[in-house]
Short mmCIF file of C-alpha atoms and ligand atoms in Angstrom, two decimals:
data_model
loop_
_atom_site.label_atom_id
_atom_site.label_comp_id
_atom_site.label_asym_id
_atom_site.label_seq_id
_atom_site.Cartn_x
_atom_site.Cartn_y
_atom_site.Cartn_z
CA MET A 1 31.25 -5.72 30.90
CA GLU A 2 28.87 -8.37 31.92
CA GLN A 3 29.72 -11.74 30.35
CA PRO A 4 26.90 -14.15 29.06
CA ALA A 5 26.39 -17.59 30.72
CA ARG A 6 28.94 -19.94 29.02
CA ASN A 7 30.57 -23.19 29.83
CA ALA A 8 33.57 -21.84 31.69
CA GLN A 9 35.39 -25.44 30.69
CA THR A 10 35.73 -24.52 27.20
CA ARG A 11 36.12 -20.67 27.10
CA SER A 12 38.20 -20.14 29.85
CA SER A 13 41.39 -19.84 28.01
CA PHE A 14 39.71 -17.75 25.43
CA GLN A 15 40.25 -13.85 26.00
CA GLY A 16 38.62 -12.29 22.90
CA PRO A 17 35.10 -10.54 23.05
CA PRO A 18 31.79 -12.71 22.93
CA ALA A 19 29.87 -13.21 19.90
CA LEU A 20 25.92 -13.08 19.52
CA SER A 21 25.85 -16.74 19.24
CA ASP A 22 27.22 -16.93 23.04
CA TYR A 23 24.10 -15.35 24.54
CA ASP A 24 21.07 -16.34 25.87
CA ALA A 25 18.00 -14.21 25.38
CA ASP A 26 18.20 -13.21 29.39
CA ALA A 27 21.99 -12.55 29.15
CA LEU A 28 21.65 -10.30 26.35
CA ALA A 29 18.86 -8.34 27.86
CA ALA A 30 20.89 -7.85 31.05
CA GLN A 31 23.94 -6.58 28.80
CA PHE A 32 21.35 -4.07 27.00
CA ALA A 33 20.42 -2.70 30.12
CA GLY A 34 24.03 -2.52 31.25
CA TRP A 35 24.55 -0.23 28.11
CA GLY A 36 21.40 1.80 29.01
CA CYS A 37 19.64 -0.05 26.18
CA LYS A 38 16.05 -1.33 26.05
CA ALA A 39 15.88 -5.34 26.82
CA THR A 40 13.31 -5.36 24.22
CA HIS A 41 15.83 -4.06 21.56
CA ALA A 42 17.80 -7.42 22.69
CA ALA A 43 15.14 -9.67 21.98
CA ARG A 44 14.50 -8.11 18.38
CA LEU A 45 18.19 -8.52 17.74
CA LEU A 46 18.53 -12.18 18.75
CA HIS A 47 15.05 -12.75 16.74
CA ALA A 48 16.37 -11.19 13.39
CA PHE A 49 19.80 -12.97 13.73
CA TYR A 50 18.39 -16.45 14.23
CA LEU A 51 15.68 -15.96 11.81
CA GLY A 52 18.34 -14.75 8.86
CA GLY A 53 20.68 -17.88 9.83
CA GLY A 54 23.26 -15.35 11.36
CA GLN A 55 22.93 -12.45 8.89
CA VAL A 56 21.32 -9.72 10.33
CA ASP A 57 20.46 -5.93 8.70
CA LEU A 58 21.14 -3.61 11.79
CA ALA A 59 20.40 -0.63 9.98
CA ALA A 60 16.66 -2.07 9.13
CA LEU A 61 16.34 -2.88 13.09
CA ARG A 62 17.09 0.63 14.24
CA LEU A 63 18.53 -0.46 17.69
CA GLY A 64 19.85 2.76 18.17
CA LYS A 65 23.43 4.30 18.00
CA SER A 66 24.31 3.19 21.68
CA VAL A 67 23.82 -0.60 20.84
CA GLU A 68 25.41 -0.22 17.45
CA SER A 69 28.68 1.19 18.92
CA HIS A 70 28.87 -1.82 20.93
CA LEU A 71 28.15 -4.41 18.35
CA GLY A 72 31.02 -5.40 16.53
CA HIS A 73 33.49 -4.49 19.33
CA ASP A 74 32.03 -5.87 22.54
CA ILE A 75 30.00 -8.36 21.01
CA LEU A 76 30.83 -9.81 17.74
CA LEU A 77 28.02 -10.62 15.23
CA ARG A 78 29.74 -13.74 14.30
CA GLN A 79 32.42 -15.89 15.45
CA SER A 80 33.07 -18.29 12.59
CA HIS A 81 33.37 -18.14 8.84
CA LEU A 82 33.02 -20.47 5.79
CA ILE A 83 36.30 -22.08 4.92
CA THR A 84 34.99 -24.32 2.02
CA ARG A 85 31.82 -25.72 0.59
CA SER A 86 31.31 -28.95 -1.27
CA SER A 87 28.14 -29.64 -3.12
CA SER A 88 27.47 -33.44 -4.16
CA VAL A 89 25.50 -34.55 -7.05
CA ASP A 90 22.80 -35.99 -4.72
CA GLY A 91 22.06 -32.48 -3.10
CA THR A 92 24.36 -32.87 0.30
CA GLU A 93 26.29 -29.99 1.08
CA LYS A 94 29.30 -29.95 3.11
CA LEU A 95 30.72 -26.97 4.99
CA LEU A 96 34.14 -26.53 6.59
CA VAL A 97 33.38 -23.96 9.33
CA GLY A 98 36.30 -22.10 10.87
CA PHE A 99 36.09 -20.38 14.32
CA GLY A 100 37.80 -17.26 15.61
CA ARG A 101 39.45 -18.83 18.36
CA GLY A 102 40.89 -21.45 16.13
CA GLY A 103 39.94 -24.68 14.51
CA ALA A 104 37.30 -26.00 12.17
CA VAL A 105 34.78 -28.51 11.76
CA GLU A 106 32.30 -30.24 9.49
CA SER A 107 28.96 -29.29 9.31
CA VAL A 108 26.35 -31.03 6.42
CA LEU A 109 23.21 -30.16 4.98
CA MET A 110 21.28 -33.08 3.52
CA PRO A 111 18.13 -33.34 1.35
CA ALA A 112 15.30 -34.35 3.23
CA HIS A 113 12.13 -36.36 2.37
CA GLU A 114 10.38 -33.16 1.02
CA PRO A 115 12.24 -30.78 -1.37
CA ALA A 116 11.37 -28.09 0.49
CA ARG A 117 13.23 -29.11 3.72
CA ALA A 118 16.61 -29.91 4.68
CA ALA A 119 18.10 -31.90 7.45
CA GLY A 120 21.74 -30.72 9.07
CA CYS A 121 24.28 -32.29 10.75
CA ILE A 122 26.63 -30.49 13.58
CA SER A 123 29.68 -31.24 15.17
CA SER A 124 30.25 -30.95 18.74
CA GLN A 125 34.13 -31.04 19.10
CA ILE A 126 37.21 -30.47 16.98
CA GLY A 127 38.07 -33.80 16.35
CA CYS A 128 37.35 -36.51 18.49
CA ALA A 129 38.86 -39.07 21.04
CA MET A 130 36.80 -42.03 20.61
CA ARG A 131 38.95 -43.67 18.06
CA CYS A 132 36.23 -45.74 16.16
CA ASP A 133 38.40 -47.56 13.64
CA PHE A 134 36.36 -46.70 10.51
CA CYS A 135 36.11 -42.92 11.25
CA ALA A 136 38.10 -40.21 9.97
CA SER A 137 37.21 -37.71 12.52
CA THR A 138 39.05 -39.48 14.84
CA ARG A 139 42.65 -39.73 13.17
CA GLY A 140 44.12 -36.74 14.74
CA GLY A 141 42.66 -37.03 18.05
CA LEU A 142 40.47 -34.77 20.05
CA LYS A 143 41.67 -30.78 19.60
CA ARG A 144 39.00 -29.31 21.92
CA ASN A 145 35.24 -28.96 22.76
CA LEU A 146 33.22 -26.39 20.88
CA ASP A 147 31.43 -24.12 23.01
CA ALA A 148 27.68 -23.77 22.78
CA GLY A 149 27.99 -20.53 20.38
CA GLU A 150 30.28 -22.37 18.08
CA MET A 151 27.67 -24.94 17.69
CA VAL A 152 25.22 -22.57 17.31
CA GLU A 153 27.09 -20.65 14.46
CA GLN A 154 27.02 -24.08 12.83
CA PHE A 155 23.46 -24.32 12.95
CA LEU A 156 23.20 -20.88 11.51
CA HIS A 157 25.26 -21.59 8.75
CA LEU A 158 23.26 -24.36 7.85
CA ARG A 159 20.18 -22.42 7.96
CA HIS A 160 21.10 -19.71 5.85
CA LEU A 161 22.45 -22.13 2.96
CA ALA A 162 19.02 -23.92 3.29
CA GLN A 163 17.31 -20.54 2.89
CA SER A 164 19.50 -19.55 0.05
CA GLN A 165 18.12 -22.54 -1.95
CA ASN A 166 14.61 -22.18 -0.94
CA ARG A 167 14.76 -24.93 1.59
CA ARG A 168 13.89 -24.90 5.46
CA LEU A 169 16.63 -26.64 7.82
CA SER A 170 13.53 -28.60 9.50
CA THR A 171 15.60 -31.12 11.54
CA ILE A 172 19.39 -30.99 12.95
CA VAL A 173 21.71 -33.98 14.43
CA LEU A 174 24.45 -33.66 16.76
CA MET A 175 26.33 -36.31 14.90
CA GLY A 176 29.33 -34.74 13.17
CA MET A 177 32.69 -34.70 14.62
CA GLY A 178 32.91 -35.39 18.05
CA GLU A 179 31.26 -37.12 21.19
CA PRO A 180 28.28 -35.08 22.04
CA MET A 181 28.12 -36.71 25.47
CA HIS A 182 31.89 -35.64 26.21
CA ASN A 183 30.80 -31.80 25.79
CA LEU A 184 27.21 -32.34 27.19
CA GLY A 185 27.06 -29.13 29.23
CA ASN A 186 27.79 -27.09 26.00
CA VAL A 187 25.86 -29.08 23.83
CA MET A 188 22.77 -28.54 25.77
CA THR A 189 23.09 -25.12 26.19
CA ALA A 190 23.36 -24.70 22.20
CA ILE A 191 20.26 -26.97 22.23
CA ARG A 192 18.15 -24.82 24.13
CA ARG A 193 19.28 -21.80 22.06
CA ILE A 194 18.23 -23.54 18.93
CA ALA A 195 14.84 -24.69 20.17
CA ALA A 196 14.14 -21.67 21.92
CA PRO A 197 11.07 -19.54 20.47
CA GLY A 198 12.42 -16.12 19.74
CA MET A 199 15.85 -17.64 18.92
CA GLY A 200 16.71 -20.66 17.10
CA ALA A 201 12.80 -21.73 17.21
CA LEU A 202 13.48 -25.28 15.76
CA GLY A 203 11.93 -27.21 18.71
CA GLY A 204 13.39 -29.96 20.76
CA ARG A 205 11.56 -32.70 18.88
CA GLN A 206 13.47 -31.77 15.46
CA ILE A 207 16.86 -32.37 17.39
CA THR A 208 18.80 -35.63 17.66
CA VAL A 209 21.63 -36.05 19.75
CA SER A 210 23.81 -39.00 18.86
CA THR A 211 26.58 -41.01 20.99
CA VAL A 212 28.82 -43.58 20.78
CA GLY A 213 27.32 -44.99 23.97
CA ILE A 214 28.53 -42.92 27.02
CA VAL A 215 26.13 -44.35 29.82
CA PRO A 216 26.13 -41.30 32.19
CA GLY A 217 25.61 -38.63 29.48
CA MET A 218 22.64 -40.49 28.15
CA ASP A 219 21.30 -40.49 31.54
CA GLU A 220 21.71 -37.02 32.22
CA LEU A 221 20.30 -35.99 28.74
CA ALA A 222 17.31 -37.92 29.66
CA ALA A 223 17.08 -36.21 32.93
CA ALA A 224 17.46 -32.78 31.21
CA ASP A 225 14.21 -33.09 29.85
CA LEU A 226 14.81 -31.07 26.66
CA ASN A 227 12.40 -33.22 24.60
CA VAL A 228 15.19 -34.17 21.85
CA HIS A 229 15.59 -37.54 20.45
CA LEU A 230 18.61 -39.93 21.21
CA ALA A 231 20.46 -41.93 18.71
CA VAL A 232 23.28 -44.49 19.64
CA SER A 233 25.90 -45.57 17.39
CA LEU A 234 26.14 -49.43 17.95
CA HIS A 235 27.65 -50.77 15.16
CA ALA A 236 27.66 -54.30 16.35
CA ALA A 237 25.43 -56.42 18.75
CA ASP A 238 28.35 -58.48 20.83
CA ASP A 239 31.04 -57.20 22.66
CA VAL A 240 33.85 -58.64 21.06
CA THR A 241 32.97 -57.56 17.56
CA ARG A 242 32.23 -53.73 18.83
CA SER A 243 35.26 -53.79 20.97
CA ARG A 244 37.29 -54.08 17.83
CA ILE A 245 35.72 -51.28 15.95
CA VAL A 246 34.74 -49.12 18.81
CA PRO A 247 37.11 -49.13 21.46
CA MET A 248 34.84 -46.99 24.06
CA ASN A 249 33.15 -50.41 24.41
CA ARG A 250 35.70 -51.62 26.58
CA ARG A 251 34.37 -48.91 29.13
CA TYR A 252 30.55 -49.32 28.67
CA ASP A 253 29.49 -52.43 27.14
CA VAL A 254 26.83 -53.45 24.55
CA GLY A 255 24.28 -54.56 27.40
CA GLN A 256 24.91 -51.27 29.47
CA ILE A 257 24.26 -49.10 26.61
CA ILE A 258 21.05 -50.79 25.42
CA ALA A 259 19.87 -50.87 29.20
CA ALA A 260 20.65 -46.75 29.16
CA ALA A 261 18.66 -46.22 25.96
CA ARG A 262 15.80 -48.13 27.28
CA ARG A 263 15.90 -45.95 30.51
CA PHE A 264 16.08 -42.93 28.03
CA SER A 265 13.12 -44.17 25.94
CA GLU A 266 11.10 -44.78 29.06
CA HIS A 267 12.18 -41.62 30.62
CA THR A 268 11.31 -39.20 27.61
CA GLY A 269 8.83 -41.33 25.74
CA ARG A 270 11.18 -41.00 22.60
CA ILE A 271 11.74 -43.93 20.25
CA VAL A 272 15.74 -44.08 20.30
CA THR A 273 17.38 -44.88 16.85
CA ILE A 274 20.01 -47.34 16.69
CA GLU A 275 22.85 -46.21 13.87
CA TYR A 276 24.61 -49.40 12.56
CA CYS A 277 27.44 -49.11 9.91
CA LEU A 278 27.71 -52.07 7.94
CA LEU A 279 31.16 -53.40 7.27
CA LYS A 280 31.83 -55.93 4.71
CA ASP A 281 32.81 -59.37 6.63
CA VAL A 282 33.05 -57.58 10.19
CA ASN A 283 29.59 -56.86 11.60
CA ASP A 284 27.31 -57.85 8.55
CA SER A 285 26.42 -61.77 8.83
CA ASP A 286 23.33 -63.23 9.27
CA GLY A 287 24.40 -64.37 12.55
CA GLN A 288 25.18 -60.61 13.55
CA ALA A 289 21.76 -59.66 12.39
CA GLN A 290 19.90 -61.99 14.50
CA LEU A 291 22.05 -60.86 17.53
CA LEU A 292 20.79 -57.77 16.90
CA ALA A 293 17.34 -58.75 16.87
CA ASP A 294 17.80 -60.50 20.10
CA LEU A 295 19.22 -57.44 21.78
CA LEU A 296 16.23 -55.19 20.28
CA GLN A 297 13.28 -57.44 21.44
CA GLY A 298 10.69 -55.88 23.30
CA PHE A 299 12.29 -52.35 22.89
CA ARG A 300 10.70 -49.81 20.33
CA THR A 301 13.91 -48.58 18.31
CA HIS A 302 14.37 -47.45 14.87
CA VAL A 303 17.65 -49.03 13.36
CA ASN A 304 19.20 -47.19 10.60
CA LEU A 305 21.83 -49.38 8.75
CA ILE A 306 24.34 -47.32 7.16
CA PRO A 307 26.39 -49.20 4.20
CA TYR A 308 30.15 -48.16 5.18
CA ASN A 309 31.56 -44.90 3.20
CA PRO A 310 35.13 -45.96 2.61
CA ILE A 311 38.24 -43.73 4.13
CA GLY A 312 40.94 -45.74 3.24
CA VAL A 313 43.35 -47.46 6.06
CA ALA A 314 41.85 -47.19 9.39
CA LEU A 315 43.42 -46.52 12.65
CA SER A 316 44.17 -50.21 13.27
CA GLY A 317 45.66 -50.79 9.76
CA ALA A 318 42.53 -52.38 8.76
CA VAL A 319 40.85 -51.64 5.15
CA TYR A 320 37.15 -51.77 5.47
CA ALA A 321 34.71 -52.08 2.43
CA THR A 322 30.96 -51.80 1.98
CA PRO A 323 29.26 -54.82 2.06
CA ASP A 324 27.46 -56.06 -1.06
CA ALA A 325 24.10 -54.75 -2.14
CA SER A 326 22.93 -58.41 -1.56
CA ARG A 327 24.26 -58.68 1.91
CA ILE A 328 23.01 -55.64 2.96
CA GLN A 329 19.35 -56.79 1.66
CA ALA A 330 19.85 -60.08 3.53
CA PHE A 331 20.78 -58.16 6.81
CA TYR A 332 17.97 -56.02 6.42
CA GLY A 333 15.40 -58.86 5.59
CA ILE A 334 16.37 -60.78 8.85
CA LEU A 335 15.83 -57.45 11.03
CA VAL A 336 12.30 -57.27 9.57
CA GLY A 337 11.33 -60.62 9.52
CA ARG A 338 12.28 -60.35 13.59
CA GLY A 339 9.95 -57.43 13.67
CA VAL A 340 12.58 -54.82 13.93
CA VAL A 341 11.86 -51.20 12.20
CA VAL A 342 14.55 -50.62 10.12
CA HIS A 343 15.76 -48.27 7.17
CA VAL A 344 18.98 -48.68 5.13
CA ARG A 345 20.02 -44.95 5.09
CA LEU A 346 21.61 -44.31 1.51
CA PRO A 347 25.30 -42.97 1.73
CA ARG A 348 25.25 -39.40 0.73
CA GLY A 349 27.73 -36.90 -0.80
CA HIS A 350 30.46 -39.86 -1.78
CA ASP A 351 31.96 -37.19 -4.19
CA VAL A 352 32.63 -34.50 -1.26
CA ASN A 353 34.38 -36.92 1.10
CA ALA A 354 31.00 -37.15 3.13
CA ALA A 355 32.25 -39.57 5.66
CA CYS A 356 32.74 -38.01 8.85
CA GLY A 357 35.87 -35.96 9.11
CA GLN A 358 36.74 -36.38 5.77
CA LEU A 359 36.43 -33.08 4.50
CA ARG A 360 38.73 -31.57 7.30
CA GLN A 361 41.19 -34.30 6.73
CA SER A 362 41.54 -33.43 3.16
CA VAL A 363 42.34 -29.80 3.69
CA ARG A 364 44.17 -29.90 6.74
CA ASP A 365 47.65 -30.39 4.77
CA ASP A 366 47.11 -26.97 3.46
CA ARG A 367 45.45 -25.00 6.42
CA SER A 368 45.81 -24.97 10.24
CA VAL A 369 42.35 -26.53 10.76
S1 SF4 B 1 32.10 -42.32 14.88
FE1 SF4 B 1 31.87 -40.24 15.98
S2 SF4 B 1 32.49 -41.01 18.42
FE2 SF4 B 1 33.28 -42.43 16.78
S3 SF4 B 1 35.54 -41.47 16.25
FE3 SF4 B 1 33.97 -40.70 14.74
S4 SF4 B 1 33.33 -38.75 15.53
FE4 SF4 B 1 34.19 -39.63 17.34
#
């Protein structure tokens, strides 16, 4: 049987049958042709599969007995399942999604500005190797990269959940567990499927890729012309502070990262988002706000200030705290006063372990995730 296009790096050791989410339109059409079935049936199946958030009524599609005999055997309808779902009082829904080839990741559905819409957050790896000190996802290290189909299925779980609540999943960000730039081939393949008309149909403009600042990946993503947005998790404007909380800064420093973000913006025309997690007495001083404003002068960005969501003792042994509201306001005020476009992003889902990696951490004692 012809196999779909996929990244051999993450699928090479997996011997089971592929799932629908592993296929691009051309690859599925070729597979159907190999079975002696119409290519148009492949397009109809993919359209219904993505439209229904991974749920598809085969009987209603009338694809014929030949196709139906292969589905579920030679091609799985799905390769993931929902392990748990936690609902926050603020409307955030956190999913723990398990995969047929092992492991689980967190995906999050968040309320958008309009009640009829929702925003999704998707993971790109199981665990993370980046060791950001304030993050729960990195505590067990990196388990493996997700392949493109596994990211697509997170999108479908979130779309299906949004649909069940009469909401539309209107934007997604690859900002969950993992560093997307370290799995960029699979990330870009997933984006193409999620954005493609006749498949996810979300559109590149509705998709954001987040990075801790992997410079070659930022340049590669820009060159790919996927029409997506970029978010950079900066968290500090000076190298001493940033290296303390984001060890990857020793590889790519603040100056290199901002230069790459500017190149991305110039190449794509996109305004880059700068993510800044505010940690009490670490990166929240007036001086650090001024440094951040200095760094971003002449660069059209959008800064998201994110008050820290506590995770207990950090990897380094530090116990970080959330700044007081007055400190957050002062930091915000300095940036605004310097002409920086900035928003304070309200922490979501505190009651459902919504900090990155916390849900998986909380159940891994009981399950193999
Ligand atoms: S913040 Fe992101 S890049 Fe850093 S350890 Fe957590 S998941 Fe990895």
